[in-house]
Coordinates of C-alpha atoms (C1' of nucleotides) in Angstrom, one line a residue:
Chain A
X85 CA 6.0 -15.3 5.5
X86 CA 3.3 -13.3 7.8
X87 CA 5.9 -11.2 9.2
X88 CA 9.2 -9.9 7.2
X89 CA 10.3 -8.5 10.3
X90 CA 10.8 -11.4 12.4
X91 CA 14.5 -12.7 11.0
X92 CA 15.6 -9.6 13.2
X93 CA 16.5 -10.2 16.7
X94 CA 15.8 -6.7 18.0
X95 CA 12.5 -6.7 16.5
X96 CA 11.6 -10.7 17.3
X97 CA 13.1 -9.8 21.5
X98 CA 10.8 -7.0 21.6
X99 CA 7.5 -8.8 20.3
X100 CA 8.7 -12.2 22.5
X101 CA 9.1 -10.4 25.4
X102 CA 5.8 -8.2 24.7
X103 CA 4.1 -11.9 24.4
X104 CA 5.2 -13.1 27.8
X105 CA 5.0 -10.6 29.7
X106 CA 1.0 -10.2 28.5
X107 CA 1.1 -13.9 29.6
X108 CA 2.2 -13.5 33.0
X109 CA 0.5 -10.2 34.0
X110 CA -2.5 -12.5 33.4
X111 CA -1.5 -15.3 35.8
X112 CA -0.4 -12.7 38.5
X113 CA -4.1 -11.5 38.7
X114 CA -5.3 -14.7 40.3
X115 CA -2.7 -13.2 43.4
X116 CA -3.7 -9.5 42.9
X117 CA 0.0 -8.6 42.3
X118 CA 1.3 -6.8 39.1
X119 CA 4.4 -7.8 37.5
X120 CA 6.4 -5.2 39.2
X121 CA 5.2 -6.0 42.2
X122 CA 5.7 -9.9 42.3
X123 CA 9.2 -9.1 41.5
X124 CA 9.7 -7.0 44.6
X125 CA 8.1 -9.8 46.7
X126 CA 10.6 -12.4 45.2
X127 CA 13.4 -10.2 46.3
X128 CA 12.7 -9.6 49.4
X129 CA 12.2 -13.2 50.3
X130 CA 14.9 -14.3 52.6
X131 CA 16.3 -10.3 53.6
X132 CA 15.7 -8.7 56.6
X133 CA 17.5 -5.6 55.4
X134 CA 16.7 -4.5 52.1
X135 CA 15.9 -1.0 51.5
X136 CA 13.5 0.8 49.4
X137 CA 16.5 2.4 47.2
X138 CA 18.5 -1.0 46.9
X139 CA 15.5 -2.8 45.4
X140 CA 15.2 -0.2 43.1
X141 CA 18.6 -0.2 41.8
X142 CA 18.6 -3.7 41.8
X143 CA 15.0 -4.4 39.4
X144 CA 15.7 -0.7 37.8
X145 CA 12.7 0.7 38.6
X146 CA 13.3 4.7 40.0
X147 CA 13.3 5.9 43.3
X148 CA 10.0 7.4 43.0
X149 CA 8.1 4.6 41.5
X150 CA 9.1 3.2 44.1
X151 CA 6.9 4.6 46.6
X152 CA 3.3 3.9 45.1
X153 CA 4.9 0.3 44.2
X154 CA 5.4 -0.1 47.9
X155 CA 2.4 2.0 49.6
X156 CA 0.2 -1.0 47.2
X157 CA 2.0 -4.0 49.0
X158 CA 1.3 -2.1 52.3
X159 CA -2.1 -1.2 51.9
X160 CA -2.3 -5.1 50.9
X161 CA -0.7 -5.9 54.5
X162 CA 2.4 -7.8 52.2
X163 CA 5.1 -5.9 53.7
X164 CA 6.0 -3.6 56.3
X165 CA 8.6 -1.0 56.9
X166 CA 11.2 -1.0 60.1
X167 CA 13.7 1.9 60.4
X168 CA 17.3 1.4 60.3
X169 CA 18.7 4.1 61.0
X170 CA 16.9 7.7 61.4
X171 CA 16.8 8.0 57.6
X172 CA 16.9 3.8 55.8
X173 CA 13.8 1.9 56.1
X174 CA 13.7 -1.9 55.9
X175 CA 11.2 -3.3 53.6
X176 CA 10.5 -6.9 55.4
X177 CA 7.6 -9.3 54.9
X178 CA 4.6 -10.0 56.8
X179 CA 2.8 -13.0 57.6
X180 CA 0.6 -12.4 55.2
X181 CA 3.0 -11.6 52.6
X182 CA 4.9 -14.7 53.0
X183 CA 1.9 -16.4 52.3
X184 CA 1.2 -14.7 48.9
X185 CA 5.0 -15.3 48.3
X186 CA 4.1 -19.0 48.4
X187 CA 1.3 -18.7 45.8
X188 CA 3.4 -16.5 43.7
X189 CA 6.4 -18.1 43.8
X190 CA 4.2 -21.2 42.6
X191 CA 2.8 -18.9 39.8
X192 CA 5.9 -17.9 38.0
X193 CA 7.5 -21.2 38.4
X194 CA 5.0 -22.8 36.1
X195 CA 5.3 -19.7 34.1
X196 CA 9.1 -20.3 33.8
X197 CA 8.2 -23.9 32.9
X198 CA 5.8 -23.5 30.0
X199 CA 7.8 -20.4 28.7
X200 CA 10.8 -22.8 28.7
X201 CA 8.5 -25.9 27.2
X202 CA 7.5 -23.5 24.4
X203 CA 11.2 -23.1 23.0
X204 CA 12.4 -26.0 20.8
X205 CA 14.5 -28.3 23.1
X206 CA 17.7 -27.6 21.2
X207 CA 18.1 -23.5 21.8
X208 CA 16.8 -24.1 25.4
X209 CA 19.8 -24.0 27.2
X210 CA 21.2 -20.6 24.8
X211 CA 18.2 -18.6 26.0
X212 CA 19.2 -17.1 29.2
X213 CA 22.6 -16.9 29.0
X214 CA 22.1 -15.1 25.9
X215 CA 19.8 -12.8 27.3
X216 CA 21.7 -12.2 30.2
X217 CA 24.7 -11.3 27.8
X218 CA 22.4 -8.6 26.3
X219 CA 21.7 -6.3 29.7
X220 CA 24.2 -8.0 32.6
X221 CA 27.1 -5.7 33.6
X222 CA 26.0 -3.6 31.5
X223 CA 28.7 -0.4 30.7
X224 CA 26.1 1.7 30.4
X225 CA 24.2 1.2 33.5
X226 CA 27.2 2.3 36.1
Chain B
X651 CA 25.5 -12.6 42.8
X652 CA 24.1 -9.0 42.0
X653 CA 20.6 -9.8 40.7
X654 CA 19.1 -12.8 42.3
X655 CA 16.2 -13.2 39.5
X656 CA 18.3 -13.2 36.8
X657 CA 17.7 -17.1 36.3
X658 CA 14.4 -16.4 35.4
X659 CA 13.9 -16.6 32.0
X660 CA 10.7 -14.3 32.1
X661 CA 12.8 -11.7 34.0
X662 CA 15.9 -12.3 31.9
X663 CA 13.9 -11.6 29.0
X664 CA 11.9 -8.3 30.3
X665 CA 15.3 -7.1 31.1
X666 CA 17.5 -7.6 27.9
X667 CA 14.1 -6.5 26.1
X668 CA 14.4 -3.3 28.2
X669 CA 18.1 -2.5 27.7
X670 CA 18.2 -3.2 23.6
X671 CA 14.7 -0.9 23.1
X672 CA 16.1 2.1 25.1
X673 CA 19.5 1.3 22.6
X674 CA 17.7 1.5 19.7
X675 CA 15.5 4.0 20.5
X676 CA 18.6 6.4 21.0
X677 CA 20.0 5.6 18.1
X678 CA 16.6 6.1 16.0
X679 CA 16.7 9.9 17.2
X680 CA 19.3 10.0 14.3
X681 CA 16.3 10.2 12.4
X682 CA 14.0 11.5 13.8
X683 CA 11.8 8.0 14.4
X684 CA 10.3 6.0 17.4
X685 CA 10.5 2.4 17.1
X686 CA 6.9 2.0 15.6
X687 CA 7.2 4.2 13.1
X688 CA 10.9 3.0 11.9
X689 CA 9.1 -0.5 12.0
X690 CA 6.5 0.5 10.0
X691 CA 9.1 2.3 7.3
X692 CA 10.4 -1.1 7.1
X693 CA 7.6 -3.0 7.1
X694 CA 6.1 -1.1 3.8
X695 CA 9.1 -1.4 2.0
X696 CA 8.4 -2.6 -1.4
X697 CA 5.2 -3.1 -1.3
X698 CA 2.8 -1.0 -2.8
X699 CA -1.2 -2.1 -1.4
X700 CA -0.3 -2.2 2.2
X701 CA -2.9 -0.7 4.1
X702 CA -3.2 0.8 7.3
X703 CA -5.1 -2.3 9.5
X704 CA -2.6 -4.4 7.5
X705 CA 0.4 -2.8 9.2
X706 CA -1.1 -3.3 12.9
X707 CA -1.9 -6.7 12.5
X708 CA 1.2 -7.9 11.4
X709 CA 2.7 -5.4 14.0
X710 CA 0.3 -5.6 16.4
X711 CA -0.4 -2.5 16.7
X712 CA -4.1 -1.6 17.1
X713 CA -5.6 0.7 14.2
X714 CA -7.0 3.3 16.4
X715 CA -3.1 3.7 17.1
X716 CA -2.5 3.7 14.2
X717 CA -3.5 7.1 13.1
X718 CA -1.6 9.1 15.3
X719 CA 1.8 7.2 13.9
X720 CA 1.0 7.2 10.3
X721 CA 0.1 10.9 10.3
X722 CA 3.5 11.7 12.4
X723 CA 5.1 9.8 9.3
X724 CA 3.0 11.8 7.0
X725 CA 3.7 15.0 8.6
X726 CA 7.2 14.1 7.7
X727 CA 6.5 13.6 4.3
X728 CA 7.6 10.3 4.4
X729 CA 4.5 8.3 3.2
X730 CA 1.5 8.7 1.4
X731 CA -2.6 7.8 1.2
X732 CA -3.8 6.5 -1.7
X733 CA -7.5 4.9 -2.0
X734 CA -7.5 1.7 -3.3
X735 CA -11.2 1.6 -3.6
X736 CA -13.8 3.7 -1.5
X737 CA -12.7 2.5 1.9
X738 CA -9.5 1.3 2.0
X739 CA -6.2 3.5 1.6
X740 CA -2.7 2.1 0.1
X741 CA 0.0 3.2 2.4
X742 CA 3.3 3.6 0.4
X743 CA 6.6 5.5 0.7
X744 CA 7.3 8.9 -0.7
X745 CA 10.7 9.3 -2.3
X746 CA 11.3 11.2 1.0
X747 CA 10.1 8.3 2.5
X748 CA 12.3 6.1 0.5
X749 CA 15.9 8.2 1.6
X750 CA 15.1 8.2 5.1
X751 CA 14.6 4.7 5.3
X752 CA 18.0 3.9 3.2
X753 CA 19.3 5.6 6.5
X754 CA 16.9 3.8 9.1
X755 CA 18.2 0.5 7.4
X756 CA 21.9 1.5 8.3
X757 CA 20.8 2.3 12.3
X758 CA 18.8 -0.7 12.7
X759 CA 21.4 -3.2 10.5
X760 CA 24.1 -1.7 12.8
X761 CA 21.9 -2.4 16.2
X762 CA 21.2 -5.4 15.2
X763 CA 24.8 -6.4 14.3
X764 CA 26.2 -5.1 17.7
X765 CA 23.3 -6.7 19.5
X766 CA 24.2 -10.1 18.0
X767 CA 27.7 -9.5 18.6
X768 CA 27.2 -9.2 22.7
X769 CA 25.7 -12.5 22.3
X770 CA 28.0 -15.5 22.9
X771 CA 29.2 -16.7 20.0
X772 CA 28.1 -20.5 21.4
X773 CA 24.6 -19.3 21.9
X774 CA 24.4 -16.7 19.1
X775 CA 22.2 -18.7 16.3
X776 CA 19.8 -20.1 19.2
X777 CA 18.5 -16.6 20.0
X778 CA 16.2 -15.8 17.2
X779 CA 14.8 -18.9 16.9
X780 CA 14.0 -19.0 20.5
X781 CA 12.3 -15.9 20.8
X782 CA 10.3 -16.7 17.8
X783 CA 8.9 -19.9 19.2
X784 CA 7.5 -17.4 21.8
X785 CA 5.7 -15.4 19.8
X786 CA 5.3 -16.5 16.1
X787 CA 2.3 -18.9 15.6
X788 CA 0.7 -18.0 18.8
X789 CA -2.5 -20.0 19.3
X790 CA -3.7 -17.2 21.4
X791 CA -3.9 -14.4 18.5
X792 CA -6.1 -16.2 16.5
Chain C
dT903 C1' 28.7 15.7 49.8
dA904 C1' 26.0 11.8 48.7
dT905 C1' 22.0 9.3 49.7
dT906 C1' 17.1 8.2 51.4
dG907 C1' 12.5 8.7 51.1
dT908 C1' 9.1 11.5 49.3
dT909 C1' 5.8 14.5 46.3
dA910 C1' 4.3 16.1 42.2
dT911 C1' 4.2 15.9 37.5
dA912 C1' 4.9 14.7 32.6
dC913 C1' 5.4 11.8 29.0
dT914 C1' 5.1 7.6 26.2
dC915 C1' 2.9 3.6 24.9
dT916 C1' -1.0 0.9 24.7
dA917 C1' -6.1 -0.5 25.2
dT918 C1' -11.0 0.3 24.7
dA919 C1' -15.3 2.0 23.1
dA920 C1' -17.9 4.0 19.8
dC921 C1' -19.1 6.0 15.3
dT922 C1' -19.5 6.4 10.0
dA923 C1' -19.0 4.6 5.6
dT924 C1' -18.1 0.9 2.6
dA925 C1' -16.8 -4.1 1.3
Chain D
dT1116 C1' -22.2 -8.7 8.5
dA1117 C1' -17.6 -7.7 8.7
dT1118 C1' -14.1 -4.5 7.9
dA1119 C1' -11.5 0.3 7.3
dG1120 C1' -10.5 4.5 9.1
dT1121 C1' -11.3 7.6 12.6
dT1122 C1' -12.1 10.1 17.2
dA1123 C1' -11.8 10.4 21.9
dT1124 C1' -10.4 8.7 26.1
dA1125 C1' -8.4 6.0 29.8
dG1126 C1' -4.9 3.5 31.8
dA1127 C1' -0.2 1.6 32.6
dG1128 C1' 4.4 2.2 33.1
dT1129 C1' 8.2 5.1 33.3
dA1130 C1' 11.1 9.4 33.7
dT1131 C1' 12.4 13.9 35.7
dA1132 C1' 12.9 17.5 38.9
dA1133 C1' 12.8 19.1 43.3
dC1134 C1' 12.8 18.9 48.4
dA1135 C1' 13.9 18.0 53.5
dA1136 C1' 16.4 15.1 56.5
dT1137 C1' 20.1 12.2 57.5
dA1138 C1' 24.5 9.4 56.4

DNA sequence: TATTGTTATACTCTATAACTATA
DNA sequence: TATAGTTATAGAGTATAACAATA
């Protein structure tokens, strides 16, 4: 065995996800997006009211972060900000960030497919229910 | 539906990865280790001529970083250099090093145990042989 | 009082390039 | 020639504290 570590789940989730996430970083360069940012860009598809502080609770990225996160996606013309109210600010596509949606969207669902293709057939199904087990309403995070 | 990306099994995975790291790296301040440097403690465990670019391959960790993390553990008393010819060093365990990983192996068999444990008990044997498809005997890291 | 958006900052982890000495 | 150990540095990503303005 190369690896003596790799019978652990903790240590075998941690060098998996490391893996993929290296793979998909990659693929997001062809739409000059990081990973943080495609994510955003998925979320806000189809809202026309989603705030600045509500996508952050929902992906669990701070506040702050934040910010810079969204200042990129502005200075790329991908989104834009309408107030609210005199202190909420709307984070809403453009045109243009609709169309990079499209590409991206195409982008991480042939990611999903080859990540999926790479698991033997028979624990395929188990993956992301188990996964979503592991950090979904989660105690800890109220 | 509180997360709308949760389907994603690249998201899914960058999530529960997330969660479980931040869990055991709480419980590792027991004693006194990161996650790297618990994983090497366990990783030279009974062997004897492991050497310092050995341990970041099969870790992948790179050996300029590997310095810095061996010389934390050696700070701690907790391993030892010894050449094995002119070049090459044998990195082994102190008898300090040897009690604090009697301890480490307690945290991390718990973690791993609890972690199993918020797993479905219909999906819990698919899980590390999933993520190990991912990773293990990875064309790329040849 | 709690929340939003923001600024500034610090910290950890990881990646890269270069060098010397030895296999 | 390739590899081991090392130094120095740069870049992400993330976390924390604080603030003014508004709900």
């Amino acid at each position: 065995m190369r690896d003596p570590l790799s019978h652990l789940p903790g240590y075998a989730l941690r060098r998996a996800a490391h893996v993929i996430m290296v793979d998909l970083s990659t693929r997001l360069q062809a739409v000059d997006l990081k990973l943080s940012e495609a994510s955003v860009l998925l979320l806000i598809d189809g809202r026309d009211d989603i705030t600045s502080s509500e996508i952050g609770r929902i992906l669990d990225i701070q506040r702050a972060n934040m910010v810079p996160l969204l200042n990129r996606l502005d200075a790329q013309k991908l989104i834009q900000r309408r107030p609210l109210d005199r202190k909420s600010m709307a984070i809403t596509l453009t045109e243009e960030g609709k169309k990079r949606l499209v590409r991206t969207k195409a982008i991480t669902q042939a990611f999903e497919t080859d990540l999926l293709a790479r698991i033997p057939q028979e624990h395929r199904d188990h993956f992301v229910p188990a996964l979503n087990a592991l950090w979904m309403a989660d105690s800890s995070t109220a």
